Amino acid sequence: MDLVPALEEPLQQPLKSVLGPATAKVMAEHLGLRTVGDLLHHYPRRYEERGQLTHLADLPMDEHVTVVAQVADARLHTFASAKAPRGKGQRLEVTITDGSGRLQLVFFGHGVHKPHKELLPGTRAMFAGKVSVFNRRLQLAHPAYELLRGDPDESVETWAGALIPIYPATAKLESWKIGKALQTVLPSAQDAVDPLPDSLRRGRGLVPLPEALLKIHRPHTKADIEDARARLKWDEAFVLQVALARRRHADAQLPAVARRPAPDGLLAAFDARLPFTLTDGQQRVSREIFDDLATEHPMHRLLQGEVGSGKTLVALRAMLAVVDAGGQAAMLAPTEVLAQQHHRSVVEMMGELAEGGMLGGAEQATKVVLLTGSMGAAARRQALLDLTTGEAGIVIGTHALIEDKVRFHDLGLVVVDEQHRFGVEQRDALRGKGKQPPHLLVMTATPIPRTVAMTVFGDLETSVLDQLPAGRSPIASHVVPAADKPHFLARAWDRVREEVANGHQAYVVCPRIGDEEDDPGKAGKKKSPESPEDAAEKRPPLAVLDVADQLSKGPLSGLRVEVLHGRMHPDDKDAVMRRFAAGETDVLVATTVIEVGVNVPNATAMVIMDADRFGVSQLHQLRGRVGRGSAPGLCLLVTEMPEASAARQRLGAVAATLDGFELSRIDLEQRREGDVLGQAQSGSRTSLKVLAVIEDEEIIAQAREEAAAVVAADPELTRLPALRTALDALLDEEREQYLEKG
């Protein structure tokens, strides 16, 4: 909702700029603000109160900060240096205080004259700069500043009112300069076209949009800020939910072939040979899926569940139901390792039911084929032929399935594993291969809080598996502080040896591969941007190849140690996984390629090196690879981060609970929602500026209901042109990805 027609005027244009060209250029390049509307929707991060000073005691290191404080003293020193050998160098040291702490400001050279005149003891001002340490004391070098004094000059005009807005800023453009720019464009807020239908706005007691924009940028009281935020949160939630409701509505208009399993067909034969009974959760979710498959418009369902809750089995039963009904089913996996693993486990689970057309195949059997980019030409030709003729009822593959050459006899169901790695376009490309749109089942292995599901997967109905199958063993998790207590790490390797001695196997996971193409700088960038400690940790992340070598020669010598990572040849990867699954390898040292879907019930221990380099959900995913059999699982999270760091607290949270839904909430509270909504991957700005996905659960749920009602009554929004405009702005090309990533 960044653009509304009256506010589309660019901040910078050849003949007449709304702002000075330099300011407009910095805003466009560093903050992505290009129009008057963009700037009006750049909301303050927080507000300072005159008379209430910020806490200098809590300043973060290496961050760009804005503080309000008072000058305690100012001293001008002269010194000799290479540039000023005769002792004519000048350094101004100013100490500022806010009652909670003190901070030193330093200015050098010609830069001392203006602050020397202006920053007299007792003067109050806003200061902005990057916090650094000199002689073990915090300081700001050459900070920008704005005096806060009661004389009738322009600066007081700018900072009139009791509350001073502090804007998200950059080193090139301080908060108060953004404030001044806003002062220039604020009159345009009167032209903002309101996207909320009048009845909804009045019914919810929300202020009109122009008033909300004025109040968020120039509040007189805290109540003004509350009014503005309540209104702007509704805008974000409602426009997004309308976009999702329209997608749901459009999908519901499409025709699909109803697929009902035959009473004594493939599904019944498969169920009869299962060596266990399905959990209540699996039965309930299967019923929801079968009900959807029996309708004549396409199913769009998200299947989410705990790590190890048996999602693959539920998806396989849905695929068998469709094959029973004469159709074909395709499962799309994000990596070759995972596609091969799924193919192996499906064939194992089905036994002779997967041997259609072969000697010894069961009467109801079908063929299950694998299709990946690295297959040999002959195997690929045969797989493509089996799909075209309908000989293969089930195909499992990577994005190679989406290629033009792939033709289906009658595609009835698409199962997408790990949705957040596939965009809507890829889903649609595969769906386009059916004679009519096929049914769609999206599986995600990361449990998602309900609000995120409503916000990110709002175009899908949701089924949740929150029960683990019988016979699953508990996983004990512990943090291993390698720097504080090195003997704990030695004990970790002893534990691995003990597990192997008891006939079990272990994983060791590292953040990096470590071959010559692998750039430690890049590796550092890939980790989750979750905490300042991650950035502060300058050592390159530990690498698979180095760790495997050290373990083989040291603590795990004598054990059969192999490596697995994403840059190996697919055949080599498959061979390594087969040996590990067959028990021919004791310890597998791997990257996160083992994160999802890898199923080796005999693997009971996992050691995650540099665990602080992984996100909470990723650690939970990885941990789910152990404890898959009858023996209890053990997960050791190795870190060198200090005890008080946020990274250690995060690891403590993972060790303390096996509830993935609880962990995903913690994960979300500690990260910006932008990351969760796929913005980090796509590089575009998050469209959520005031809405917090976890805190604003109620608003999101209410907005979803209102949006569904509005779209049901007027799918094209012909009676709501302002809402259409806001929607077009949300879904401009740059933000299409917003709805494509989970």
XYZ file of C-alpha atoms in Angstrom:
742
model
C 0.000 0.000 0.000
C 2.841 2.323 -0.655
C 1.254 4.157 -3.538
C -2.052 5.930 -3.849
C -2.728 7.922 -7.025
C -2.524 11.438 -5.534
C 0.723 10.530 -3.838
C 2.560 9.119 -6.844
C 4.571 12.284 -7.383
C 8.287 11.343 -7.435
C 10.466 12.868 -4.730
C 13.088 13.485 -7.416
C 12.342 14.537 -10.980
C 14.342 16.425 -13.621
C 12.454 19.746 -13.559
C 11.144 20.074 -10.017
C 12.034 18.023 -6.983
C 9.744 17.754 -3.976
C 12.938 17.484 -1.897
C 16.498 18.562 -2.601
C 18.028 16.252 -5.259
C 20.737 14.952 -2.877
C 18.198 14.023 -0.175
C 15.841 12.447 -2.724
C 18.709 10.403 -4.169
C 19.764 9.030 -0.747
C 16.128 8.210 0.080
C 15.726 6.261 -3.150
C 19.031 4.400 -2.930
C 19.228 3.652 0.785
C 15.613 3.544 1.982
C 13.756 2.640 -1.222
C 11.577 5.777 -0.923
C 10.802 7.170 -4.372
C 7.436 8.930 -4.156
C 5.562 11.210 -1.788
C 3.409 8.209 -0.850
C 6.476 6.083 -0.059
C 7.774 8.774 2.280
C 4.407 9.203 4.032
C 4.386 5.446 4.677
C 7.897 5.545 6.193
C 6.735 5.476 9.799
C 8.693 6.416 12.932
C 10.313 3.476 14.709
C 9.720 5.091 18.100
C 9.250 8.513 19.736
C 11.361 10.541 22.150
C 9.660 12.690 24.735
C 11.065 16.133 25.469
C 12.357 16.022 29.007
C 12.634 12.233 28.979
C 16.176 11.339 27.950
C 17.196 8.168 26.120
C 19.324 5.654 27.968
C 22.928 6.083 26.967
C 23.659 3.110 29.227
C 21.970 0.765 26.716
C 23.678 1.839 23.494
C 24.373 -1.057 21.085
C 27.875 -1.385 19.633
C 28.493 -0.786 15.922
C 24.944 0.424 15.306
C 23.754 3.724 13.931
C 21.889 5.400 16.804
C 19.944 8.581 17.499
C 20.011 9.871 21.084
C 18.656 12.920 22.890
C 21.043 14.181 25.582
C 22.558 17.208 27.277
C 26.129 18.496 26.951
C 27.994 18.069 30.281
C 31.303 19.561 29.157
C 33.322 20.347 26.042
C 37.116 20.600 25.731
C 39.289 21.611 22.794
C 42.738 19.930 22.635
C 45.617 20.689 20.314
C 48.109 18.029 19.268
C 50.889 17.349 16.809
C 50.333 14.837 13.997
C 51.670 13.994 10.542
C 49.148 16.405 9.006
C 49.726 19.111 11.640
C 53.368 18.713 12.751
C 53.524 22.021 14.659
C 50.964 21.032 17.245
C 48.147 22.701 15.362
C 45.928 19.628 15.125
C 42.637 20.156 16.920
C 40.362 17.665 18.644
C 37.090 18.600 20.337
C 35.881 16.200 23.035
C 32.309 16.684 24.175
C 30.774 14.632 26.986
C 26.991 14.214 26.878
C 24.768 12.736 29.567
C 21.195 11.611 29.986
C 21.226 10.717 33.670
C 21.722 7.003 32.947
C 25.188 7.201 31.447
C 27.731 9.350 29.688
C 29.011 9.256 26.132
C 31.973 10.960 24.514
C 31.692 12.737 21.159
C 34.855 13.566 19.213
C 35.377 16.005 16.338
C 38.701 16.567 14.501
C 40.331 19.124 12.204
C 38.139 21.719 10.535
C 35.100 19.820 11.824
C 35.634 21.241 15.353
C 34.650 24.873 14.722
C 30.859 24.677 14.452
C 30.316 22.196 17.354
C 32.799 24.173 19.497
C 30.570 27.229 19.138
C 27.239 25.366 19.481
C 27.750 22.483 21.916
C 28.115 24.459 25.121
C 27.473 22.847 28.521
C 23.740 22.655 29.238
C 22.786 22.522 25.529
C 20.283 19.776 24.618
C 20.417 18.193 21.189
C 19.750 15.088 19.148
C 22.941 13.272 18.146
C 23.275 10.579 15.483
C 26.244 8.420 14.588
C 27.774 4.984 14.842
C 28.748 3.787 18.317
C 32.397 2.717 18.566
C 34.871 2.048 21.386
C 38.039 4.051 21.997
C 40.212 3.487 25.093
C 37.547 1.121 26.403
C 34.927 3.900 26.349
C 31.929 4.260 24.061
C 32.106 7.187 21.685
C 30.514 8.754 18.616
C 33.054 10.168 16.156
C 31.837 13.191 14.162
C 28.156 12.645 14.956
C 25.545 14.684 13.145
C 23.458 16.719 15.587
C 20.383 18.937 15.787
C 20.001 21.437 18.627
C 16.776 21.324 20.615
C 16.298 24.826 21.952
C 13.324 27.067 22.365
C 14.219 29.834 19.928
C 11.888 30.452 16.985
C 14.153 29.059 14.276
C 13.388 26.375 11.701
C 14.670 23.491 13.788
C 12.063 24.098 16.479
C 9.367 24.313 13.808
C 10.541 20.887 12.672
C 10.568 19.419 16.150
C 7.467 21.199 17.425
C 5.174 19.188 19.660
C 5.910 17.065 22.652
C 6.918 13.837 20.877
C 9.965 13.591 18.624
C 9.600 10.853 15.981
C 12.745 8.709 15.506
C 12.731 7.274 11.973
C 14.484 4.203 10.576
C 17.549 6.013 9.221
C 20.895 5.369 7.569
C 24.383 6.747 8.099
C 23.788 8.967 5.044
C 20.472 10.387 6.222
C 19.761 11.062 9.892
C 16.362 10.652 11.493
C 15.710 14.401 11.846
C 16.494 15.040 8.184
C 13.841 12.455 7.303
C 11.568 14.304 9.739
C 12.208 17.591 7.934
C 11.515 15.962 4.568
C 8.235 14.618 5.951
C 7.301 18.114 7.107
C 7.526 19.127 3.430
C 5.239 16.360 2.112
C 2.835 16.029 5.067
C 0.183 18.342 3.540
C -0.189 15.736 0.739
C -1.537 13.277 3.330
C -4.909 14.997 2.856
C -4.990 13.511 -0.677
C -4.455 9.928 0.519
C -7.242 7.733 -0.862
C -8.634 5.445 1.829
C -8.462 1.728 0.907
C -10.769 0.582 3.730
C -14.494 0.400 2.906
C -16.366 3.070 4.895
C -18.594 0.562 6.664
C -15.578 -1.430 7.854
C -13.698 1.661 9.030
C -16.669 3.022 10.966
C -17.641 -0.377 12.315
C -14.155 -0.864 13.728
C -13.890 2.709 15.035
C -10.794 3.483 12.951
C -9.657 7.012 12.043
C -9.549 8.009 8.318
C -6.225 7.416 6.532
C -5.196 11.117 6.154
C -5.728 11.602 9.903
C -3.737 8.435 10.684
C -0.799 9.669 8.569
C -0.795 13.074 10.303
C -0.993 11.480 13.742
C 1.793 8.958 13.172
C 4.225 11.632 11.949
C 3.129 14.555 14.163
C 1.495 13.145 17.288
C 0.575 15.515 20.111
C -0.195 12.731 22.576
C 0.485 9.023 22.982
C -3.202 8.429 22.195
C -2.572 9.935 18.713
C 0.138 7.328 18.093
C -2.168 4.496 19.245
C -4.999 5.714 16.952
C -2.647 5.953 13.984
C -1.015 2.558 14.540
C -4.349 0.804 15.056
C -5.551 2.215 11.745
C -2.364 1.517 9.759
C -2.152 -2.067 11.069
C -5.651 -2.637 9.698
C -4.611 -1.284 6.300
C -1.707 -3.721 6.072
C -3.640 -6.731 7.358
C -6.769 -6.061 5.312
C -5.158 -5.312 1.937
C -2.962 -8.414 2.243
C -5.927 -10.605 3.242
C -7.970 -9.241 0.309
C -5.137 -10.284 -2.027
C -5.189 -13.790 -0.544
C -8.999 -13.995 -0.509
C -9.102 -13.060 -4.209
C -6.591 -15.800 -4.968
C -8.707 -18.322 -3.029
C -11.836 -17.103 -4.809
C -10.229 -17.365 -8.266
C -8.967 -20.880 -7.521
C -12.417 -21.967 -6.320
C -13.881 -21.000 -9.730
C -11.579 -23.412 -11.577
C -12.922 -26.823 -12.594
C -11.147 -30.002 -11.455
C -11.749 -33.713 -11.769
C -13.107 -35.211 -8.552
C -10.844 -38.080 -7.472
C -12.379 -40.740 -5.225
C -10.396 -43.865 -4.241
C -11.801 -47.244 -5.334
C -13.146 -49.256 -2.374
C -10.822 -52.237 -3.001
C -8.080 -50.496 -4.985
C -4.499 -49.420 -4.470
C -5.118 -47.343 -1.310
C -7.007 -50.181 0.429
C -4.226 -52.648 -0.492
C -1.591 -50.217 0.836
C -3.448 -49.635 4.131
C -3.807 -53.405 4.574
C -0.034 -53.902 4.443
C 0.883 -51.076 6.869
C 2.571 -52.617 9.934
C 1.029 -50.016 12.270
C -2.201 -48.082 12.703
C -2.411 -44.436 11.669
C -2.496 -41.845 14.475
C -5.799 -40.032 15.099
C -4.201 -36.938 13.601
C -3.191 -38.754 10.413
C -6.702 -40.171 10.026
C -8.329 -36.757 10.599
C -6.035 -34.960 8.141
C -6.462 -37.744 5.552
C -10.261 -37.321 5.790
C -9.914 -33.549 5.187
C -7.746 -34.249 2.116
C -10.026 -36.995 0.709
C -13.072 -34.702 1.127
C -11.245 -32.012 -0.889
C -10.163 -34.492 -3.578
C -13.796 -35.579 -4.035
C -14.919 -32.060 -5.067
C -14.999 -30.633 -8.581
C -12.773 -27.655 -7.917
C -9.071 -27.925 -7.087
C -7.944 -28.653 -3.552
C -5.466 -26.091 -2.204
C -4.301 -27.391 1.135
C -1.300 -26.783 3.364
C -0.239 -29.816 5.390
C 1.966 -28.745 8.236
C 3.156 -30.688 11.197
C 5.788 -31.481 13.715
C 9.093 -32.893 12.553
C 8.451 -36.640 12.287
C 4.655 -36.480 12.530
C 4.247 -38.633 9.405
C 3.379 -36.013 6.767
C 4.966 -38.105 3.984
C 2.677 -41.043 4.768
C -0.413 -38.799 4.655
C 0.751 -37.324 1.327
C 1.428 -40.800 -0.094
C -2.095 -41.984 0.830
C -3.501 -38.936 -1.016
C -1.365 -39.808 -4.068
C -2.575 -43.440 -3.985
C -6.212 -42.266 -3.780
C -5.704 -40.222 -6.963
C -3.994 -43.138 -8.770
C -6.966 -45.303 -7.700
C -9.256 -42.796 -9.385
C -7.343 -43.093 -12.687
C -5.100 -40.041 -12.283
C -1.399 -39.454 -11.721
C 0.333 -37.769 -8.790
C 3.565 -35.769 -8.777
C 5.682 -34.917 -5.748
C 8.018 -31.963 -6.081
C 11.045 -31.915 -3.713
C 13.506 -29.027 -3.296
C 16.754 -31.049 -3.628
C 17.956 -34.178 -5.424
C 18.953 -35.788 -2.105
C 15.412 -35.302 -0.844
C 13.777 -36.460 -4.103
C 15.872 -39.655 -4.044
C 15.116 -40.180 -0.364
C 11.339 -39.749 -0.920
C 11.469 -42.102 -3.906
C 13.296 -44.742 -1.884
C 10.970 -44.515 1.111
C 7.791 -44.524 -1.041
C 8.968 -47.614 -2.942
C 9.873 -49.316 0.362
C 6.500 -48.465 1.943
C 4.577 -49.681 -1.109
C 6.576 -52.878 -1.718
C 5.076 -54.930 -4.574
C 2.399 -52.203 -5.013
C 5.149 -50.055 -6.597
C 6.001 -52.719 -9.186
C 3.288 -52.026 -11.742
C 3.865 -53.862 -15.021
C 6.680 -55.945 -13.502
C 6.856 -59.624 -12.683
C 5.841 -60.102 -9.057
C 3.997 -56.761 -8.985
C 0.659 -56.786 -7.189
C -2.572 -56.705 -9.188
C -3.415 -53.104 -8.226
C 0.253 -51.976 -8.507
C 1.433 -48.862 -10.263
C 4.885 -47.625 -11.266
C 6.757 -45.062 -9.110
C 9.370 -43.128 -11.124
C 12.084 -40.660 -10.155
C 12.890 -37.628 -12.305
C 15.841 -35.345 -11.500
C 18.103 -33.090 -13.557
C 21.187 -35.293 -13.226
C 19.675 -38.606 -14.381
C 21.269 -40.448 -17.285
C 19.634 -39.941 -20.711
C 18.227 -43.488 -21.012
C 16.665 -43.520 -17.511
C 15.228 -40.060 -18.129
C 13.708 -41.091 -21.490
C 12.069 -44.111 -19.871
C 10.681 -42.023 -16.973
C 9.232 -39.435 -19.408
C 7.659 -42.240 -21.498
C 6.080 -43.824 -18.378
C 4.531 -40.466 -17.487
C 3.148 -39.804 -20.980
C 1.578 -43.252 -21.303
C 0.217 -43.248 -17.758
C 2.206 -46.378 -16.894
C 3.674 -44.441 -13.922
C 0.994 -43.399 -11.451
C 3.447 -41.580 -9.184
C 6.451 -39.435 -10.079
C 8.830 -37.920 -7.545
C 11.305 -35.300 -8.683
C 12.961 -31.919 -8.386
C 12.110 -28.817 -10.439
C 13.085 -30.989 -13.458
C 9.369 -31.946 -13.357
C 8.438 -28.408 -14.408
C 10.404 -28.521 -17.676
C 8.532 -28.264 -20.976
C 9.451 -31.797 -22.067
C 7.556 -33.386 -19.174
C 4.070 -34.541 -20.276
C 1.532 -36.349 -18.115
C -1.191 -38.741 -19.182
C -3.609 -37.301 -16.572
C -2.096 -35.275 -13.732
C -4.538 -35.246 -10.822
C -2.506 -34.181 -7.765
C 0.622 -32.143 -7.136
C 2.353 -32.497 -3.756
C 4.947 -29.797 -3.049
C 7.394 -30.600 -0.277
C 8.901 -27.686 1.661
C 6.812 -24.933 0.129
C 9.077 -22.068 1.198
C 11.637 -23.161 -1.405
C 9.176 -23.005 -4.293
C 7.440 -19.926 -5.597
C 3.851 -19.692 -6.779
C 5.104 -19.578 -10.389
C 6.695 -23.022 -10.037
C 3.544 -24.404 -8.429
C 1.504 -22.937 -11.279
C 3.859 -24.301 -13.952
C 3.387 -27.828 -12.619
C -0.355 -27.330 -12.180
C -0.496 -26.227 -15.814
C 0.515 -29.746 -16.886
C -2.901 -31.191 -16.053
C -5.743 -31.347 -18.603
C -7.688 -29.520 -15.907
C -6.071 -27.881 -12.890
C -4.850 -30.677 -10.593
C -5.403 -30.705 -6.843
C -2.566 -29.211 -4.791
C -1.139 -30.314 -1.446
C 1.706 -28.244 0.018
C 3.737 -29.810 2.836
C 5.899 -27.774 5.154
C 8.179 -29.371 7.695
C 8.627 -26.198 9.740
C 5.686 -25.809 12.100
C 4.167 -22.376 11.529
C 2.212 -20.302 14.066
C -1.422 -19.890 13.023
C -1.008 -16.172 12.264
C 1.895 -16.761 9.912
C -0.089 -19.461 8.144
C -2.952 -16.962 7.729
C -0.583 -14.278 6.446
C 1.750 -16.248 4.216
C -0.302 -19.272 3.141
C -3.644 -17.506 3.303
C -4.600 -18.840 -0.137
C -4.499 -22.416 1.211
C -6.704 -24.314 3.651
C -4.596 -25.645 6.517
C -4.318 -29.108 8.069
C -2.120 -29.598 11.131
C -0.485 -32.828 12.333
C 0.506 -32.227 15.936
C 0.808 -35.808 17.157
C 3.878 -38.022 16.837
C 3.384 -41.646 15.697
C 3.658 -44.407 18.303
C 7.158 -45.847 18.664
C 8.837 -42.470 18.099
C 11.483 -41.847 20.720
C 12.062 -38.618 22.648
C 15.093 -36.519 21.712
C 17.282 -35.112 24.495
C 18.929 -31.812 23.490
C 21.839 -30.098 25.238
C 23.936 -26.993 24.605
C 27.702 -27.706 24.552
C 29.626 -24.488 25.406
C 32.897 -25.365 23.645
C 34.742 -22.146 24.580
C 33.690 -21.986 28.269
C 33.955 -25.743 28.918
C 36.188 -27.539 26.369
C 35.834 -30.848 28.287
C 32.096 -30.801 27.377
C 33.072 -31.032 23.689
C 35.408 -33.953 24.413
C 32.501 -35.635 26.231
C 30.272 -35.024 23.159
C 32.638 -37.087 20.984
C 32.698 -39.799 23.689
C 28.892 -39.906 23.507
C 29.067 -40.370 19.718
C 31.493 -43.285 20.180
C 29.149 -44.811 22.799
C 26.173 -44.631 20.400
C 28.226 -46.298 17.650
C 29.433 -48.966 20.113
C 25.741 -49.703 20.827
C 25.172 -50.373 17.122
C 23.789 -46.925 16.236
C 24.931 -44.089 13.931
C 25.454 -40.344 14.204
C 25.335 -37.102 12.196
C 27.740 -34.193 12.581
C 26.382 -31.016 10.935
C 28.529 -28.012 9.893
C 27.451 -24.670 8.355
C 29.964 -24.739 5.483
C 31.438 -27.163 2.937
C 35.073 -25.999 3.017
C 36.231 -26.811 -0.531
C 38.245 -24.233 -2.445
C 35.193 -22.665 -4.150
C 33.659 -22.042 -0.775
C 34.197 -18.425 0.241
C 34.047 -17.975 4.025
C 32.850 -14.421 3.466
C 29.853 -15.699 1.547
C 29.236 -18.431 4.043
C 29.012 -15.796 6.721
C 26.333 -13.960 4.780
C 24.126 -16.997 4.364
C 23.454 -17.549 8.017
C 20.218 -16.286 9.526
C 20.448 -12.584 10.353
C 19.236 -13.237 13.854
C 21.513 -11.426 16.256
C 24.415 -8.996 16.584
C 26.522 -11.810 18.035
C 26.395 -13.573 14.666
C 27.938 -10.527 13.046
C 30.421 -10.133 15.887
C 31.613 -13.710 15.466
C 34.403 -13.084 12.979
C 35.791 -16.651 12.712
C 34.620 -18.379 9.494
C 32.016 -21.073 10.190
C 33.310 -24.619 10.634
C 33.427 -26.649 7.424
C 32.414 -30.248 6.668
C 35.684 -31.232 4.974
C 37.895 -29.836 7.780
C 35.784 -31.263 10.611
C 35.532 -34.716 8.993
C 39.299 -34.798 8.588
C 39.938 -33.725 12.202
C 37.421 -36.215 13.605
C 38.780 -39.137 11.546
C 42.308 -38.461 12.787
C 41.297 -37.485 16.323
C 38.290 -38.112 18.581
C 36.489 -40.475 16.170
C 39.510 -42.323 14.752
C 38.719 -45.927 13.938
C 35.070 -45.166 13.098
C 33.749 -45.143 9.528
C 33.311 -41.410 8.796
C 31.895 -40.078 5.465
C 30.949 -36.620 4.174
C 27.823 -35.348 2.383
C 27.290 -31.874 0.929
C 25.453 -30.094 -1.863
C 28.366 -29.798 -4.300
C 29.013 -33.530 -4.597
C 27.978 -35.337 -7.784
C 24.357 -36.537 -7.361
C 25.387 -40.202 -7.818
C 28.024 -39.810 -5.095
C 25.480 -38.184 -2.771
C 23.050 -40.996 -3.373
C 25.742 -43.638 -2.764
C 26.752 -41.966 0.533
C 23.122 -41.839 1.695
C 22.571 -45.480 0.717
C 25.660 -46.599 2.666
C 24.570 -44.590 5.691
C 21.002 -45.952 5.484
C 22.399 -49.499 5.201
C 24.514 -49.021 8.340
C 27.838 -49.200 6.477
C 28.871 -45.744 7.761
C 29.087 -44.854 11.460
C 29.222 -41.062 11.272
C 27.984 -38.774 8.493
C 29.533 -35.279 8.500
C 27.173 -33.122 6.446
C 25.829 -29.673 5.664
C 22.110 -28.947 6.025
C 21.364 -31.128 2.959
C 20.118 -33.611 5.590
C 17.706 -31.008 7.001
C 14.427 -32.399 5.728
C 13.065 -35.781 4.824
C 16.191 -37.847 5.463
C 15.030 -40.933 7.350
C 17.564 -43.318 8.925
C 15.899 -44.839 12.024
C 19.214 -46.244 13.294
C 20.782 -42.752 13.569
C 20.432 -41.724 17.220
C 22.927 -38.885 17.775
C 23.521 -35.525 16.137
C 26.252 -32.994 16.908
C 25.602 -29.552 15.360
C 28.822 -27.517 15.144
C 28.552 -23.702 15.344
C 24.896 -24.210 16.209
C 24.513 -20.455 16.755
C 24.941 -19.991 12.985
C 21.596 -21.696 12.292
C 18.055 -20.402 12.780
C 15.773 -21.831 15.458
C 13.484 -23.594 12.973
C 16.465 -25.002 11.094
C 17.921 -26.480 14.303
C 14.536 -28.048 15.084
C 14.429 -29.489 11.564
C 17.924 -30.932 11.841
C 17.232 -32.419 15.255
C 14.235 -34.244 13.760
C 16.633 -36.515 11.834
C 17.436 -38.494 15.026
C 15.157 -40.456 17.347
C 13.242 -41.814 14.345
C 13.465 -45.411 15.573
C 12.884 -47.130 18.890
C 16.144 -45.905 20.524
C 16.123 -42.434 22.152
C 17.710 -39.560 20.210
C 20.433 -37.163 21.350
C 21.119 -33.707 19.874
C 24.167 -31.696 21.004
C 24.297 -27.998 20.054
C 27.966 -26.927 20.030
C 28.702 -23.203 20.289
C 31.518 -20.855 21.260
C 29.176 -17.963 22.055
C 29.325 -16.521 25.592
C 26.649 -17.484 28.092
C 24.970 -14.060 28.211
C 24.632 -13.722 24.414
C 21.292 -13.775 22.590
C 22.622 -16.654 20.469
C 23.107 -18.820 23.575
C 19.613 -17.966 24.814
C 18.245 -19.024 21.436
C 20.063 -22.362 21.670
C 18.789 -22.764 25.229
C 15.225 -22.327 23.931
C 15.764 -25.057 21.316
C 17.228 -27.423 23.941
C 14.339 -26.706 26.336
C 11.397 -27.720 24.133
C 10.526 -30.202 21.387
C 7.382 -28.223 20.475
C 8.037 -26.896 16.981
C 5.063 -24.511 17.083
C 6.407 -22.933 20.293
C 9.891 -22.674 18.746
C 8.542 -21.059 15.590
C 6.902 -18.378 17.744
C 10.217 -17.755 19.547
C 11.987 -17.657 16.179
C 9.520 -15.139 14.840
C 9.651 -12.906 17.894
C 13.442 -12.724 17.612
C 13.544 -11.989 13.899
C 11.938 -9.400 11.703
C 8.753 -10.639 10.098
C 10.215 -9.649 6.761
C 12.428 -12.708 6.902
C 9.519 -14.982 7.690
C 7.470 -13.527 4.865
C 10.158 -14.279 2.349
C 11.434 -10.735 2.005
C 14.965 -11.616 3.099
C 15.284 -14.085 0.235
C 13.686 -11.865 -2.380
C 15.574 -8.737 -1.439
C 12.475 -6.546 -1.564
C 11.293 -4.544 1.400
C 8.784 -6.135 3.693
C 5.291 -4.778 3.126
C 4.583 -5.025 6.841
C 5.675 -1.845 8.572
C 3.438 -1.624 11.632
C 1.758 -5.029 11.655
C 3.557 -7.600 13.835
C 2.528 -11.086 12.795
C 2.678 -12.638 16.274
C 1.365 -9.713 18.351
C -1.460 -8.778 16.011
C -3.026 -12.215 15.744
C -6.517 -10.848 16.411
C -6.320 -8.118 13.752
C -5.108 -10.626 11.143
C -7.945 -13.058 11.951
C -10.569 -10.276 11.815
C -9.097 -8.836 8.607
C -9.257 -12.303 7.027
C -13.012 -12.541 7.811
C -13.711 -9.022 6.534
C -11.668 -9.649 3.379
C -13.491 -12.908 2.637
C -16.865 -11.117 2.958
C -15.776 -8.216 0.732
C -14.405 -10.543 -1.989
C -17.455 -12.839 -1.865
C -19.741 -9.839 -2.438
C -17.579 -8.113 -5.058
C -14.732 -10.317 -6.394
C -13.499 -7.661 -8.848
C -13.774 -4.880 -6.219
C -15.633 -2.751 -8.767
C -17.409 -0.844 -5.992
C -14.143 -0.248 -4.104
C -11.731 1.504 -6.506
C -9.484 2.788 -3.674
C -9.002 -0.756 -2.387
C -8.139 -1.922 -5.916
C -5.479 0.799 -6.132
C -3.971 -0.224 -2.797
C -3.985 -3.849 -3.953
C -2.190 -3.008 -7.204
C 0.456 -1.197 -5.144
C 0.926 -4.171 -2.799
C 1.169 -6.572 -5.724
C 3.385 -4.515 -7.993
C 6.083 -6.582 -9.662
C 8.630 -6.118 -6.912
C 6.177 -7.425 -4.303
C 4.703 -10.324 -6.241
C 7.218 -12.430 -4.341
C 5.483 -11.427 -1.130
C 2.796 -14.036 -1.721
C 5.211 -16.542 -3.198
C 7.425 -17.415 -0.304
C 6.652 -18.901 3.040
